[in-house]
């Protein structure tokens, strides 16, 4: 048999910039945010101690990349100015409780790294405060995905008050919290909210022009010269801007388009490769969010909305979605939430880019209403859920067959079919 592998690679010179751990040399199109961020942190260099800063915005809008670059500059300038500063960066996705974060921090502070699970929290706090006081000066703790701490606020309560409580004498701690969960800020208790959100910086989604600049920068790094046809980056940028404005999705499109070209042994990456890449990236993105980021309740709200979207005879308004959702809860044997909680879940699904809303006027009766629809192919959502144990039985023999019949059915038919 001949080798199944392709010949020499003339497309990619490196793929490193696509890796999650990659930190770009330059942060593009975020001049305003960087200026505001630097102003918030200026106190550190001026010797007034570190502030607390809260960074928020949707996924993939450069929050982490910008924070990394700004703190890097801050550390360099602090050395030059002879200011004592130490920065710790912790991702709360893996460490989603105060206990896990402080265990990690204690291990960072003590080179022997001997703190495993099982140490009493008071012991850990004591050791941490001793080490921080020895370091002295300004201590910045960057907590990425801070919303993963959920209702566990101990960490966020403890650090900002460490000086007042006499735990620290020679050091001051500031927190930089980063979050893409818009509800998190609201869910904080007032005492934590007022300190954590002392200074807030919002990152908005990128538009097509901004994405073009960012993707051109990466394209120059990863592809060999003259491999990309001129329309590739603008098309990736346009598709991404229409969808989420998330740079990570734009980079995914660029990489997948390159992979498809490579797979075809093509000499160039062209528009057609981007179009094929788009459906692959959309599908992968939807699958990842539906499976990993949504709770069962959110998934159930999504099922109800998806069916009503496919159904031509009924508008997917909150009331109709809620009524369908309640029937599904019965069938799936899960708790029924209130209509306002379901409304919150619809907001979250919108935030994840799964749903979009259209505001409609209710005519002579007055008032306004919202109609929800699925952003991607409803088929992708149904197929993803069909592959999950909890929903499998809901769809009969196969999601494909189910959707084919469903697309021509009315809602009442579909409910009968589901046995609701
Ligand atoms: N302005 C930018 N300039 C250069 N690269 C960028 C920019 N914005 C985003 N990126 C790149 O896009 C990817 C996603 O960005 P980043 O991780 O900073 O997003 P985020 O807002 O922190 O997302 P999440 O909320 O999902 O963590 C990273 O590879 C990052 O380097």
Short mmCIF file of C-alpha atoms and ligand atoms in Angstrom, two decimals:
data_model
loop_
_atom_site.label_atom_id
_atom_site.label_comp_id
_atom_site.label_asym_id
_atom_site.label_seq_id
_atom_site.Cartn_x
_atom_site.Cartn_y
_atom_site.Cartn_z
CA UNK A 1 0.00 0.00 0.00
CA UNK A 2 1.17 3.55 -0.73
CA UNK A 3 1.67 5.87 2.21
CA UNK A 4 -1.66 7.45 3.22
CA UNK A 5 0.13 10.72 4.15
CA UNK A 6 0.40 13.86 2.07
CA UNK A 7 3.66 15.04 0.49
CA UNK A 8 5.62 18.15 1.49
CA UNK A 9 3.60 20.83 3.27
CA UNK A 10 3.57 24.10 1.32
CA UNK A 11 0.72 25.69 3.24
CA UNK A 12 1.60 26.19 6.93
CA UNK A 13 4.98 27.39 8.12
CA UNK A 14 3.88 27.02 11.76
CA UNK A 15 0.68 26.28 13.70
CA UNK A 16 1.91 27.53 17.05
CA UNK A 17 -0.13 30.77 16.99
CA UNK A 18 -3.30 28.67 16.86
CA UNK A 19 -2.50 27.00 20.17
CA UNK A 20 -4.45 27.98 23.28
CA UNK A 21 -1.26 28.77 25.21
CA UNK A 22 0.08 31.13 22.53
CA UNK A 23 0.51 34.76 23.53
CA UNK A 24 0.61 37.13 20.54
CA UNK A 25 3.44 39.67 20.40
CA UNK A 26 0.91 42.33 19.50
CA UNK A 27 -2.62 43.04 20.63
CA UNK A 28 -4.44 44.67 17.77
CA UNK A 29 -7.58 46.82 17.71
CA UNK A 30 -7.77 47.13 21.50
CA UNK A 31 -6.03 50.50 21.95
CA UNK A 32 -8.87 52.05 23.95
CA UNK A 33 -9.24 49.08 26.29
CA UNK A 34 -5.46 48.95 26.82
CA UNK A 35 -5.43 52.66 27.65
CA UNK A 36 -8.24 52.27 30.18
CA UNK A 37 -6.61 49.16 31.63
CA UNK A 38 -3.24 50.92 32.01
CA UNK A 39 -4.92 53.92 33.67
CA UNK A 40 -6.55 51.55 36.16
CA UNK A 41 -3.21 49.95 36.99
CA UNK A 42 -1.16 53.16 37.05
CA UNK A 43 -1.53 53.28 40.87
CA UNK A 44 0.80 50.29 41.09
CA UNK A 45 3.66 52.16 39.42
CA UNK A 46 2.88 55.33 41.34
CA UNK A 47 3.27 53.45 44.60
CA UNK A 48 -0.38 53.54 45.70
CA UNK A 49 -0.93 49.79 45.69
CA UNK A 50 -2.91 47.60 43.29
CA UNK A 51 -6.59 48.23 42.48
CA UNK A 52 -9.26 45.60 41.79
CA UNK A 53 -10.29 45.42 38.13
CA UNK A 54 -13.12 43.52 36.52
CA UNK A 55 -12.85 42.67 32.81
CA UNK A 56 -15.89 41.35 31.02
CA UNK A 57 -17.13 40.61 27.51
CA UNK A 58 -18.15 37.68 25.36
CA UNK A 59 -15.94 34.74 24.63
CA UNK A 60 -12.94 35.22 22.30
CA UNK A 61 -12.84 39.03 22.38
CA UNK A 62 -9.27 39.25 23.64
CA UNK A 63 -9.82 39.63 27.40
CA UNK A 64 -7.14 37.10 28.37
CA UNK A 65 -4.69 38.10 25.64
CA UNK A 66 -4.99 41.81 26.53
CA UNK A 67 -4.65 41.19 30.26
CA UNK A 68 -1.53 39.13 29.66
CA UNK A 69 0.06 41.86 27.56
CA UNK A 70 -0.89 44.71 29.90
CA UNK A 71 0.44 42.91 33.00
CA UNK A 72 3.61 42.04 31.08
CA UNK A 73 4.20 45.76 30.38
CA UNK A 74 3.35 46.58 33.98
CA UNK A 75 5.90 44.08 35.29
CA UNK A 76 8.62 45.43 32.97
CA UNK A 77 7.89 49.06 33.91
CA UNK A 78 7.80 48.15 37.60
CA UNK A 79 11.28 46.65 37.38
CA UNK A 80 12.53 49.77 35.63
CA UNK A 81 10.94 52.04 38.22
CA UNK A 82 12.16 49.93 41.14
CA UNK A 83 8.58 49.13 42.21
CA UNK A 84 8.00 45.87 44.02
CA UNK A 85 5.29 43.94 42.07
CA UNK A 86 4.38 40.25 41.78
CA UNK A 87 1.70 38.93 39.44
CA UNK A 88 -0.05 35.55 39.77
CA UNK A 89 -2.30 34.23 37.00
CA UNK A 90 -4.83 31.55 37.85
CA UNK A 91 -7.52 30.02 35.64
CA UNK A 92 -10.63 29.20 37.68
CA UNK A 93 -11.97 26.82 35.07
CA UNK A 94 -9.80 24.07 36.52
CA UNK A 95 -9.75 25.57 40.03
CA UNK A 96 -13.38 26.39 40.66
CA UNK A 97 -13.38 26.79 44.47
CA UNK A 98 -11.55 29.05 46.89
CA UNK A 99 -9.90 25.96 48.32
CA UNK A 100 -8.50 24.83 44.97
CA UNK A 101 -7.26 28.33 44.16
CA UNK A 102 -5.49 28.81 47.48
CA UNK A 103 -3.92 25.35 47.29
CA UNK A 104 -2.55 26.30 43.88
CA UNK A 105 -1.38 29.69 45.12
CA UNK A 106 0.36 28.16 48.13
CA UNK A 107 2.21 25.81 45.78
CA UNK A 108 3.23 28.75 43.59
CA UNK A 109 4.56 30.61 46.61
CA UNK A 110 6.51 27.73 48.12
CA UNK A 111 8.96 26.16 45.73
CA UNK A 112 8.73 22.72 47.40
CA UNK A 113 5.11 22.54 46.13
CA UNK A 114 4.03 20.31 48.96
CA UNK A 115 0.44 21.46 49.37
CA UNK A 116 -1.86 18.69 48.24
CA UNK A 117 -5.57 18.30 49.01
CA UNK A 118 -6.18 17.80 52.73
CA UNK A 119 -4.53 20.87 54.24
CA UNK A 120 -6.87 22.87 56.41
CA UNK A 121 -7.87 26.14 54.67
CA UNK A 122 -6.69 28.16 57.71
CA UNK A 123 -3.23 26.63 57.38
CA UNK A 124 -3.16 27.48 53.69
CA UNK A 125 -4.25 31.08 54.30
CA UNK A 126 -1.59 31.47 57.04
CA UNK A 127 1.14 30.19 54.78
CA UNK A 128 -0.05 32.34 51.86
CA UNK A 129 -0.14 35.52 53.96
CA UNK A 130 3.30 34.81 55.40
CA UNK A 131 4.76 34.35 51.92
CA UNK A 132 2.97 37.39 50.47
CA UNK A 133 4.16 39.59 53.34
CA UNK A 134 7.70 38.38 52.69
CA UNK A 135 7.33 39.33 49.01
CA UNK A 136 5.88 42.69 50.06
CA UNK A 137 4.79 45.50 47.71
CA UNK A 138 1.97 45.09 45.21
CA UNK A 139 0.54 41.67 44.50
CA UNK A 140 -1.83 41.23 41.56
CA UNK A 141 -3.86 38.05 41.35
CA UNK A 142 -5.39 37.54 37.89
CA UNK A 143 -8.41 35.23 38.09
CA UNK A 144 -9.45 34.21 34.58
CA UNK A 145 -12.95 32.71 34.21
CA UNK A 146 -13.66 34.05 37.70
CA UNK A 147 -17.37 33.20 37.28
CA UNK A 148 -16.46 29.51 37.65
CA UNK A 149 -16.14 30.22 41.39
CA UNK A 150 -19.93 30.57 41.35
CA UNK A 151 -21.31 31.35 44.77
CA UNK A 152 -18.01 30.58 46.50
CA UNK A 153 -17.03 34.17 47.31
CA UNK A 154 -14.57 33.56 50.13
CA UNK A 155 -11.51 34.31 47.99
CA UNK A 156 -13.02 37.51 46.62
CA UNK A 157 -13.99 38.62 50.08
CA UNK A 158 -10.73 37.68 51.77
CA UNK A 159 -8.02 39.30 49.64
CA UNK A 160 -9.34 42.85 49.40
CA UNK A 161 -9.73 42.92 53.18
CA UNK A 162 -6.44 41.28 54.12
CA UNK A 163 -4.80 44.57 55.15
CA UNK A 164 -7.78 45.81 57.12
CA UNK A 165 -7.95 42.49 58.96
CA UNK A 166 -4.26 42.70 59.84
CA UNK A 167 -3.30 39.63 57.78
CA UNK A 168 -0.90 41.59 55.59
CA UNK A 169 1.40 44.39 56.67
CA UNK A 170 3.98 44.76 53.94
CA UNK A 171 2.00 43.69 50.87
CA UNK A 172 -1.27 44.74 49.23
CA UNK A 173 -3.34 42.44 47.03
CA UNK A 174 -5.42 43.49 44.02
CA UNK A 175 -7.59 41.17 41.97
CA UNK A 176 -8.06 41.27 38.21
CA UNK A 177 -11.21 39.23 37.54
CA UNK A 178 -12.02 38.16 33.97
CA UNK A 179 -15.42 36.84 32.96
CA UNK A 180 -17.57 36.13 29.92
CA UNK A 181 -20.64 35.45 32.04
CA UNK A 182 -22.78 38.57 32.13
CA UNK A 183 -24.93 37.28 34.96
CA UNK A 184 -21.97 36.70 37.29
CA UNK A 185 -21.50 40.35 38.17
CA UNK A 186 -25.16 40.67 39.12
CA UNK A 187 -25.10 37.51 41.20
CA UNK A 188 -22.28 38.76 43.47
CA UNK A 189 -23.19 39.76 46.98
CA UNK A 190 -23.11 43.56 47.43
CA UNK A 191 -20.00 43.53 49.64
CA UNK A 192 -17.95 41.58 47.07
CA UNK A 193 -19.40 43.40 44.07
CA UNK A 194 -18.43 46.83 45.34
CA UNK A 195 -14.77 45.88 45.72
CA UNK A 196 -14.30 43.54 42.77
CA UNK A 197 -15.92 45.90 40.29
CA UNK A 198 -14.06 48.96 41.63
CA UNK A 199 -12.93 49.46 38.02
CA UNK A 200 -14.63 47.73 35.12
CA UNK A 201 -13.59 47.38 31.51
CA UNK A 202 -15.94 45.98 28.91
CA UNK A 203 -14.66 44.27 25.76
CA UNK A 204 -17.14 44.33 22.89
CA UNK A 205 -17.24 41.78 20.03
CA UNK A 206 -14.98 42.54 17.06
CA UNK A 207 -16.45 43.92 13.84
CA UNK A 208 -15.36 42.69 10.39
CA UNK A 209 -12.63 45.36 9.98
CA UNK A 210 -11.08 44.61 13.36
CA UNK A 211 -11.17 40.88 12.67
CA UNK A 212 -9.53 41.49 9.33
CA UNK A 213 -6.57 43.22 11.02
CA UNK A 214 -6.25 40.47 13.64
CA UNK A 215 -6.58 37.59 11.16
CA UNK A 216 -4.10 39.20 8.72
CA UNK A 217 -1.59 39.36 11.55
CA UNK A 218 -1.99 35.63 12.27
CA UNK A 219 -2.11 34.72 8.56
CA UNK A 220 1.33 36.33 8.05
CA UNK A 221 2.70 34.25 10.91
CA UNK A 222 1.27 30.85 10.03
CA UNK A 223 1.06 30.59 6.22
CA UNK A 224 3.85 30.55 3.69
CA UNK A 225 4.06 33.63 1.54
CA UNK A 226 1.51 33.89 -1.30
CA UNK A 227 -0.41 30.81 -0.17
CA UNK A 228 -3.61 32.67 0.75
CA UNK A 229 -5.77 34.07 -2.00
CA UNK A 230 -6.80 37.68 -1.34
CA UNK A 231 -10.39 36.94 -0.38
CA UNK A 232 -9.64 34.37 2.36
CA UNK A 233 -9.01 36.68 5.32
CA UNK A 234 -11.85 39.11 4.45
CA UNK A 235 -14.25 36.19 4.13
CA UNK A 236 -13.18 34.62 7.45
CA UNK A 237 -13.57 38.06 9.05
CA UNK A 238 -17.00 38.64 7.50
CA UNK A 239 -18.36 35.22 8.52
CA UNK A 240 -17.06 35.65 12.06
CA UNK A 241 -18.39 39.20 12.45
CA UNK A 242 -21.86 38.11 11.26
CA UNK A 243 -21.80 35.30 13.75
CA UNK A 244 -20.13 36.02 17.09
CA UNK A 245 -17.36 38.60 16.61
CA UNK A 246 -15.13 36.12 18.43
CA UNK A 247 -11.47 36.10 17.30
CA UNK A 248 -11.09 32.46 18.33
CA UNK A 249 -13.76 31.47 15.82
CA UNK A 250 -12.03 33.54 13.12
CA UNK A 251 -8.75 31.78 13.88
CA UNK A 252 -10.51 28.40 13.80
CA UNK A 253 -11.90 29.22 10.36
CA UNK A 254 -8.49 30.25 9.08
CA UNK A 255 -6.83 27.10 10.40
CA UNK A 256 -9.58 24.77 9.18
CA UNK A 257 -9.55 26.37 5.71
CA UNK A 258 -5.77 25.80 5.61
CA UNK A 259 -6.20 22.20 6.77
CA UNK A 260 -8.76 21.53 4.04
CA UNK A 261 -6.41 22.97 1.41
CA UNK A 262 -3.59 20.84 2.81
CA UNK A 263 -5.77 17.75 2.76
CA UNK A 264 -6.58 18.35 -0.90
CA UNK A 265 -2.88 18.87 -1.65
CA UNK A 266 -3.85 22.30 -3.00
CA UNK A 267 -1.20 24.98 -3.59
CA UNK A 268 -3.40 27.78 -2.32
CA UNK A 269 -6.08 28.39 0.27
CA UNK A 270 -9.10 29.84 -1.54
CA UNK A 271 -12.61 31.08 -0.84
CA UNK A 272 -14.18 27.64 -1.34
CA UNK A 273 -11.97 26.23 1.46
CA UNK A 274 -13.32 28.91 3.82
CA UNK A 275 -16.91 28.06 2.90
CA UNK A 276 -16.36 24.38 3.66
CA UNK A 277 -14.47 25.30 6.83
CA UNK A 278 -17.35 27.46 7.99
CA UNK A 279 -19.85 24.65 8.22
CA UNK A 280 -17.32 22.45 10.03
CA UNK A 281 -16.38 25.19 12.50
CA UNK A 282 -20.02 26.16 13.12
CA UNK A 283 -20.94 22.58 13.83
CA UNK A 284 -17.95 21.97 16.13
CA UNK A 285 -18.63 25.20 17.97
CA UNK A 286 -22.30 24.44 18.52
CA UNK A 287 -21.53 20.89 19.65
CA UNK A 288 -18.93 22.12 22.12
CA UNK A 289 -21.19 24.74 23.67
CA UNK A 290 -24.30 22.55 23.84
CA UNK A 291 -22.42 19.64 25.37
CA UNK A 292 -19.96 21.40 27.69
CA UNK A 293 -21.34 24.77 28.61
CA UNK A 294 -25.10 24.26 29.05
CA UNK A 295 -26.91 22.84 32.06
CA UNK A 296 -29.69 20.26 31.52
CA UNK A 297 -32.27 22.99 32.07
CA UNK A 298 -30.67 25.19 29.42
CA UNK A 299 -30.51 22.24 27.05
CA UNK A 300 -34.21 21.59 27.58
CA UNK A 301 -35.08 25.23 26.87
CA UNK A 302 -32.95 24.92 23.74
CA UNK A 303 -34.82 21.79 22.59
CA UNK A 304 -38.18 23.56 22.97
CA UNK A 305 -36.95 26.64 21.08
CA UNK A 306 -35.39 24.56 18.32
CA UNK A 307 -38.61 22.65 17.65
CA UNK A 308 -40.67 25.80 17.61
CA UNK A 309 -38.17 27.43 15.25
CA UNK A 310 -38.36 24.56 12.78
CA UNK A 311 -42.14 24.54 12.99
CA UNK A 312 -43.54 27.04 10.49
CA UNK A 313 -46.94 27.28 12.14
CA UNK A 314 -45.97 28.63 15.59
CA UNK A 315 -43.79 31.57 16.62
CA UNK A 316 -41.16 30.79 19.24
CA UNK A 317 -42.26 33.37 21.83
CA UNK A 318 -41.49 33.05 25.52
CA UNK A 319 -44.98 31.83 26.41
CA UNK A 320 -45.00 29.12 23.75
CA UNK A 321 -41.45 28.08 24.54
CA UNK A 322 -42.33 27.88 28.22
CA UNK A 323 -45.39 25.74 27.61
CA UNK A 324 -43.39 23.35 25.40
CA UNK A 325 -40.53 23.35 27.92
CA UNK A 326 -42.88 22.30 30.75
CA UNK A 327 -44.13 19.33 28.69
CA UNK A 328 -40.52 18.34 27.98
CA UNK A 329 -39.61 18.54 31.70
CA UNK A 330 -42.45 16.14 32.50
CA UNK A 331 -41.27 13.78 29.85
CA UNK A 332 -37.61 14.00 30.91
CA UNK A 333 -38.49 13.87 34.59
CA UNK A 334 -36.70 17.08 35.56
CA UNK A 335 -37.82 20.03 37.71
CA UNK A 336 -39.93 22.72 36.07
CA UNK A 337 -38.44 26.21 36.53
CA UNK A 338 -40.43 29.44 36.65
CA UNK A 339 -41.04 31.37 33.45
CA UNK A 340 -38.64 34.11 34.52
CA UNK A 341 -35.81 31.57 35.05
CA UNK A 342 -36.53 30.18 31.60
CA UNK A 343 -36.29 33.74 30.28
CA UNK A 344 -32.83 33.98 31.95
CA UNK A 345 -31.82 30.76 30.22
CA UNK A 346 -32.96 32.16 26.89
CA UNK A 347 -30.68 35.16 27.56
CA UNK A 348 -27.79 32.80 28.29
CA UNK A 349 -28.42 30.84 25.08
CA UNK A 350 -28.41 34.16 23.24
CA UNK A 351 -25.13 35.09 24.94
CA UNK A 352 -23.57 31.83 23.74
CA UNK A 353 -24.62 32.72 20.20
CA UNK A 354 -27.03 29.78 19.91
CA UNK A 355 -30.20 31.86 19.69
CA UNK A 356 -31.11 35.21 18.26
CA UNK A 357 -34.13 37.36 18.93
CA UNK A 358 -36.34 39.49 16.77
CA UNK A 359 -38.47 42.15 18.37
CA UNK A 360 -42.00 42.27 16.98
CA UNK A 361 -44.75 44.78 17.44
CA UNK A 362 -48.02 43.38 18.68
CA UNK A 363 -50.04 45.69 16.46
CA UNK A 364 -53.24 47.24 17.76
CA UNK A 365 -53.02 45.42 21.05
CA UNK A 366 -49.80 47.37 21.66
CA UNK A 367 -46.62 46.23 23.38
CA UNK A 368 -43.72 44.25 22.06
CA UNK A 369 -42.78 40.64 21.96
CA UNK A 370 -39.69 38.64 21.06
CA UNK A 371 -39.46 35.75 18.66
CA UNK A 372 -36.49 33.43 19.19
CA UNK A 373 -34.74 31.49 16.48
CA UNK A 374 -31.75 29.17 16.26
CA UNK A 375 -28.63 30.78 14.81
CA UNK A 376 -27.19 27.61 13.27
CA UNK A 377 -28.89 24.80 11.44
CA UNK A 378 -31.53 23.41 13.86
CA UNK A 379 -30.44 20.00 12.64
CA UNK A 380 -27.01 20.44 14.26
CA UNK A 381 -28.58 21.27 17.63
CA UNK A 382 -30.99 18.32 17.46
CA UNK A 383 -28.27 15.92 16.38
CA UNK A 384 -25.99 17.04 19.19
CA UNK A 385 -28.71 16.57 21.79
CA UNK A 386 -29.75 13.27 20.26
CA UNK A 387 -26.25 11.99 20.97
CA UNK A 388 -26.65 12.74 24.68
CA UNK A 389 -28.10 9.99 26.86
CA UNK A 390 -30.72 12.18 28.50
CA UNK A 391 -32.34 13.28 25.25
CA UNK A 392 -31.79 10.22 23.11
CA UNK A 393 -35.22 8.70 23.68
CA UNK A 394 -36.98 11.91 22.92
CA UNK A 395 -36.25 11.78 19.24
CA UNK A 396 -37.31 8.30 18.21
CA UNK A 397 -35.04 6.24 16.03
CA UNK A 398 -32.85 8.88 14.53
CA UNK A 399 -32.58 12.61 14.66
CA UNK A 400 -32.31 12.71 10.88
CA UNK A 401 -35.57 10.90 10.29
CA UNK A 402 -37.22 12.84 13.08
CA UNK A 403 -36.30 16.21 11.60
CA UNK A 404 -37.32 15.19 8.10
CA UNK A 405 -40.82 14.42 9.32
CA UNK A 406 -40.88 17.25 11.80
CA UNK A 407 -40.12 19.90 9.23
CA UNK A 408 -43.50 19.33 7.59
CA UNK A 409 -45.46 18.85 10.80
CA UNK A 410 -47.44 21.24 12.93
CA UNK A 411 -46.61 21.69 16.57
CA UNK A 412 -49.56 19.69 17.78
CA UNK A 413 -48.45 16.80 15.60
CA UNK A 414 -44.98 16.98 16.96
CA UNK A 415 -46.22 16.93 20.52
CA UNK A 416 -48.28 13.85 19.79
CA UNK A 417 -45.28 12.26 18.20
CA UNK A 418 -43.18 13.00 21.26
CA UNK A 419 -45.94 11.53 23.39
CA UNK A 420 -46.43 14.80 25.30
N1 LIG B 1 -6.87 41.94 19.74
C1 LIG B 1 -6.22 40.79 19.53
N2 LIG B 1 -4.99 40.78 18.98
C2 LIG B 1 -4.34 39.61 18.79
N3 LIG B 1 -4.84 38.41 19.10
C3 LIG B 1 -6.07 38.36 19.64
C4 LIG B 1 -6.81 39.55 19.89
N4 LIG B 1 -7.99 39.22 20.43
C5 LIG B 1 -8.01 37.89 20.54
N5 LIG B 1 -6.85 37.36 20.06
C6 LIG B 1 -6.54 35.93 20.02
O1 LIG B 1 -7.79 35.23 19.93
C7 LIG B 1 -7.83 34.12 20.84
C8 LIG B 1 -8.93 34.32 21.86
O2 LIG B 1 -8.65 35.46 22.66
P1 LIG B 1 -8.74 35.47 24.26
O3 LIG B 1 -8.43 34.11 24.81
O4 LIG B 1 -7.95 36.60 24.76
O5 LIG B 1 -10.30 35.73 24.41
P2 LIG B 1 -11.17 35.87 25.75
O6 LIG B 1 -12.00 37.09 25.56
O7 LIG B 1 -10.30 35.80 26.94
O8 LIG B 1 -12.10 34.57 25.63
P3 LIG B 1 -12.74 33.61 26.78
O9 LIG B 1 -13.78 34.43 27.48
O10 LIG B 1 -13.34 32.48 26.01
O11 LIG B 1 -11.61 33.18 27.67
C9 LIG B 1 -6.44 34.03 21.47
O12 LIG B 1 -5.67 33.16 20.68
C10 LIG B 1 -5.91 35.46 21.34
O13 LIG B 1 -4.52 35.48 21.30
#
